[in-house]
Short mmCIF file of C-alpha atoms in Angstrom, two decimals:
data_model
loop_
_atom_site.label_atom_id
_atom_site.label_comp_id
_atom_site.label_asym_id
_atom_site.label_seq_id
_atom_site.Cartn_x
_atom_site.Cartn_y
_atom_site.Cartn_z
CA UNK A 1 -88.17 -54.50 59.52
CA UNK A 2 -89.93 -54.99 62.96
CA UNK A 3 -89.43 -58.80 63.77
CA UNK A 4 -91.78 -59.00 66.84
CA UNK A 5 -94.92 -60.69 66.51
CA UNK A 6 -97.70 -60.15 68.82
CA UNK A 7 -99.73 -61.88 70.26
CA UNK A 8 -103.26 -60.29 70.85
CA UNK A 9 -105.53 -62.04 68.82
CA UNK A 10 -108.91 -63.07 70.78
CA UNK A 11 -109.60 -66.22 68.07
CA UNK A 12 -107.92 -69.45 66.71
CA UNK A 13 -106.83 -69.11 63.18
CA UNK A 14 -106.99 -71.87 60.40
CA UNK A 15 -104.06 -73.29 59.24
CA UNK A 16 -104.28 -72.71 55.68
CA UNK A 17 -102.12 -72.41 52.35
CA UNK A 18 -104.13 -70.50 49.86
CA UNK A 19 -103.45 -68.16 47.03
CA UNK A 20 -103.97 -64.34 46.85
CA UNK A 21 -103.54 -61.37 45.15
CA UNK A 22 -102.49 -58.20 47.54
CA UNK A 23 -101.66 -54.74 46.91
CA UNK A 24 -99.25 -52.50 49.15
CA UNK A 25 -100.24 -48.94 49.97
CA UNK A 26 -98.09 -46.89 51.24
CA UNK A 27 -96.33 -43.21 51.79
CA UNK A 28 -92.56 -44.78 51.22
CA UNK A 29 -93.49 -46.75 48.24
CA UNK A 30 -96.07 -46.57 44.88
CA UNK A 31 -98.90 -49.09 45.24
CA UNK A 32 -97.27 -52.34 44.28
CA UNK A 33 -99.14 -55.64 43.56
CA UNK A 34 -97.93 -58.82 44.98
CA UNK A 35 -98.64 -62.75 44.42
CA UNK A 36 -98.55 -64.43 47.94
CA UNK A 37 -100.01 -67.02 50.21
CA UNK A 38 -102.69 -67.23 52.91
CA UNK A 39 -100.84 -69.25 56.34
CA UNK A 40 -103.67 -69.03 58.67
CA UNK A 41 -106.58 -66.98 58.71
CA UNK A 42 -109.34 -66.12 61.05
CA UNK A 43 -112.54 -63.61 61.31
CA UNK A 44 -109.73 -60.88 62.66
CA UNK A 45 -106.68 -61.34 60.70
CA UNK A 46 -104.19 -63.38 58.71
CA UNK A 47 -100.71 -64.01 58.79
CA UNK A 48 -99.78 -64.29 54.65
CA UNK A 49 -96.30 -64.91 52.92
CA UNK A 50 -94.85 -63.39 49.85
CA UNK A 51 -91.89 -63.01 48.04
CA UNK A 52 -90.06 -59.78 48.51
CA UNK A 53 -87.44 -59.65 46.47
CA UNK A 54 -86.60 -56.52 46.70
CA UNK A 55 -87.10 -55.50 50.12
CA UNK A 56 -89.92 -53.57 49.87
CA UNK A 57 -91.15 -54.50 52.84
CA UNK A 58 -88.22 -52.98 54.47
CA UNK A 59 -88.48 -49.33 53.76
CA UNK A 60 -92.21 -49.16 54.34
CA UNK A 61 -93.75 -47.20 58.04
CA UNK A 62 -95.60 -49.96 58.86
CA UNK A 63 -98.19 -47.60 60.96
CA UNK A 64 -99.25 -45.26 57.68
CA UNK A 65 -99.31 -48.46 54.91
CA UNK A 66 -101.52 -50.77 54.11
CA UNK A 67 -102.40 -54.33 52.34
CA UNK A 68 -105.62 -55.13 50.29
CA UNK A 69 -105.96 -58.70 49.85
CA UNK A 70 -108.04 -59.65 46.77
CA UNK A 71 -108.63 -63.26 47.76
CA UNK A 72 -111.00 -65.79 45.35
CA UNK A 73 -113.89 -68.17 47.50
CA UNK A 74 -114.69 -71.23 45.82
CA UNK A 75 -118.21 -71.21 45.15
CA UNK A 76 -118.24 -67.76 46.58
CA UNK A 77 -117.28 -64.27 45.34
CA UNK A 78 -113.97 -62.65 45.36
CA UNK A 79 -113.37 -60.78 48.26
CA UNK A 80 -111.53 -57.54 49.20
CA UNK A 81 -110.60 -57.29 52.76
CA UNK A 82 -108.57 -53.85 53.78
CA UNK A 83 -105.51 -54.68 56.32
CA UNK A 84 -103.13 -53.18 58.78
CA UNK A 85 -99.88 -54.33 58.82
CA UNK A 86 -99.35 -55.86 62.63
CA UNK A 87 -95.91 -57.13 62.26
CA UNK A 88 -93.19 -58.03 59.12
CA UNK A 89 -91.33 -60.49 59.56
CA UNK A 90 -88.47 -63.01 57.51
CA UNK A 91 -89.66 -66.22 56.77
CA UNK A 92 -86.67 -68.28 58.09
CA UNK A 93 -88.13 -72.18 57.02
CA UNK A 94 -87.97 -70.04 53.18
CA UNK A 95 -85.91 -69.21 50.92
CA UNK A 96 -84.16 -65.19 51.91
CA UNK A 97 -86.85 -63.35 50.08
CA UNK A 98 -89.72 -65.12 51.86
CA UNK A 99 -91.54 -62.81 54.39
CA UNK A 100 -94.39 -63.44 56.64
CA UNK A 101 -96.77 -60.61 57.50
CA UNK A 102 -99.44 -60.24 60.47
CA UNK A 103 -102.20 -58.50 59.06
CA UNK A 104 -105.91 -57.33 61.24
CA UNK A 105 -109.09 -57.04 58.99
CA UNK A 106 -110.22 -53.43 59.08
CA UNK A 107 -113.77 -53.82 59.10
CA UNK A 108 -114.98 -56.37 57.57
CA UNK A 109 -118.99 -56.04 56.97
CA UNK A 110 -121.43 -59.37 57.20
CA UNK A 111 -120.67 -60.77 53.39
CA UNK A 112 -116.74 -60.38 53.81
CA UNK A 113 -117.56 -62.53 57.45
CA UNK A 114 -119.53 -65.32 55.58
CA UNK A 115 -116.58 -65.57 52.77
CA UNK A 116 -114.04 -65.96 55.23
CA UNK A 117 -115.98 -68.51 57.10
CA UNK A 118 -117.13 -70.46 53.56
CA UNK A 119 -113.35 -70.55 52.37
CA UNK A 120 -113.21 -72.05 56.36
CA UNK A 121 -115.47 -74.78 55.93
CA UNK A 122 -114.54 -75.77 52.54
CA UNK A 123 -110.99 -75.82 53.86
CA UNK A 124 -112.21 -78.34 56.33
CA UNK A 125 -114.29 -80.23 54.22
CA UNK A 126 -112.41 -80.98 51.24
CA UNK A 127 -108.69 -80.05 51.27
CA UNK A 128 -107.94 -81.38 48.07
CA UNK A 129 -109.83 -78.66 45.88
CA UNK A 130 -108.30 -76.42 47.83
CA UNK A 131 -105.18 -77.85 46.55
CA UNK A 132 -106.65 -78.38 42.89
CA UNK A 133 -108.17 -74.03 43.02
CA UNK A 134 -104.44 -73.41 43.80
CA UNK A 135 -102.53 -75.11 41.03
CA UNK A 136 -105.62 -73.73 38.50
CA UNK A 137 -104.47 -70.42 40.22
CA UNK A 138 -101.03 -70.91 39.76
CA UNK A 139 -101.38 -71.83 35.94
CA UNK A 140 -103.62 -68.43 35.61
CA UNK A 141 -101.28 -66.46 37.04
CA UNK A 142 -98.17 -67.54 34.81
CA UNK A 143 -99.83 -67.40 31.66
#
């Protein structure tokens, strides 16, 4: 697992702790589908966290996979965004089978841009129904 993180990004990112849905693609491993979190976001990547229980994330060749991210906009549409995996590291303010991953946006066309920036401005608006989308989410998800 490659623990160094760069630092290349040309934008801020938005703090942020929202749900989504991702799937892993790659050579090493069968596409697997994973619950996780958004931690910060921006027009050119995201850094997300997840549960890997199994160390998945550890026997993957980080240059030939790939994450989709299936994310949900309030009062938007649900958005697909196609990712390569910058960095993998473990998440050590989690419990040991937290990791955080650096992903960059593959590109994105002008629709995927104004959902990112919607889920941004609601984010700033109204934090609470952010809060309120993810415990719906949560209750979905575990049913």
């Amino acid at each position: 697992m490659n623990t160094g993180l760069s630092e290349k990004r040309g934008n801020t990112r938005l703090l942020l702790s929202y749900p989504l849905e991702l799937t892993l693609f790659s050579p090493n491993l069968l596409e697997k589908s994973f619950i996780g979190y958004i931690k910060n976001l921006s027009t050119e990547g995201a850094c997300i966290q997840l549960e890997d229980k199994y160390n998945r994330f550890d026997i993957i060749e980080q240059r030939d996979a790939r994450i989709e991210l299936e994310i949900d906009v309030p009062q938007g549409e649900r958005i697909s965004l196609n990712t390569r995996i910058c960095w993998i590291k473990k998440d050590a303010a989690q419990p040991c089978f937290s990791i955080l991953i650096g992903l960059e946006f593959n590109e994105l066309n002008e629709w995927q841009l104004e959902q990112i920036d919607r889920l941004a401005r609601i984010r700033k608006i109204d934090n609470r129904m952010i809060h309120d989308l993810y415990d719906h989410h949560m209750k979905q998800i575990s049913r």
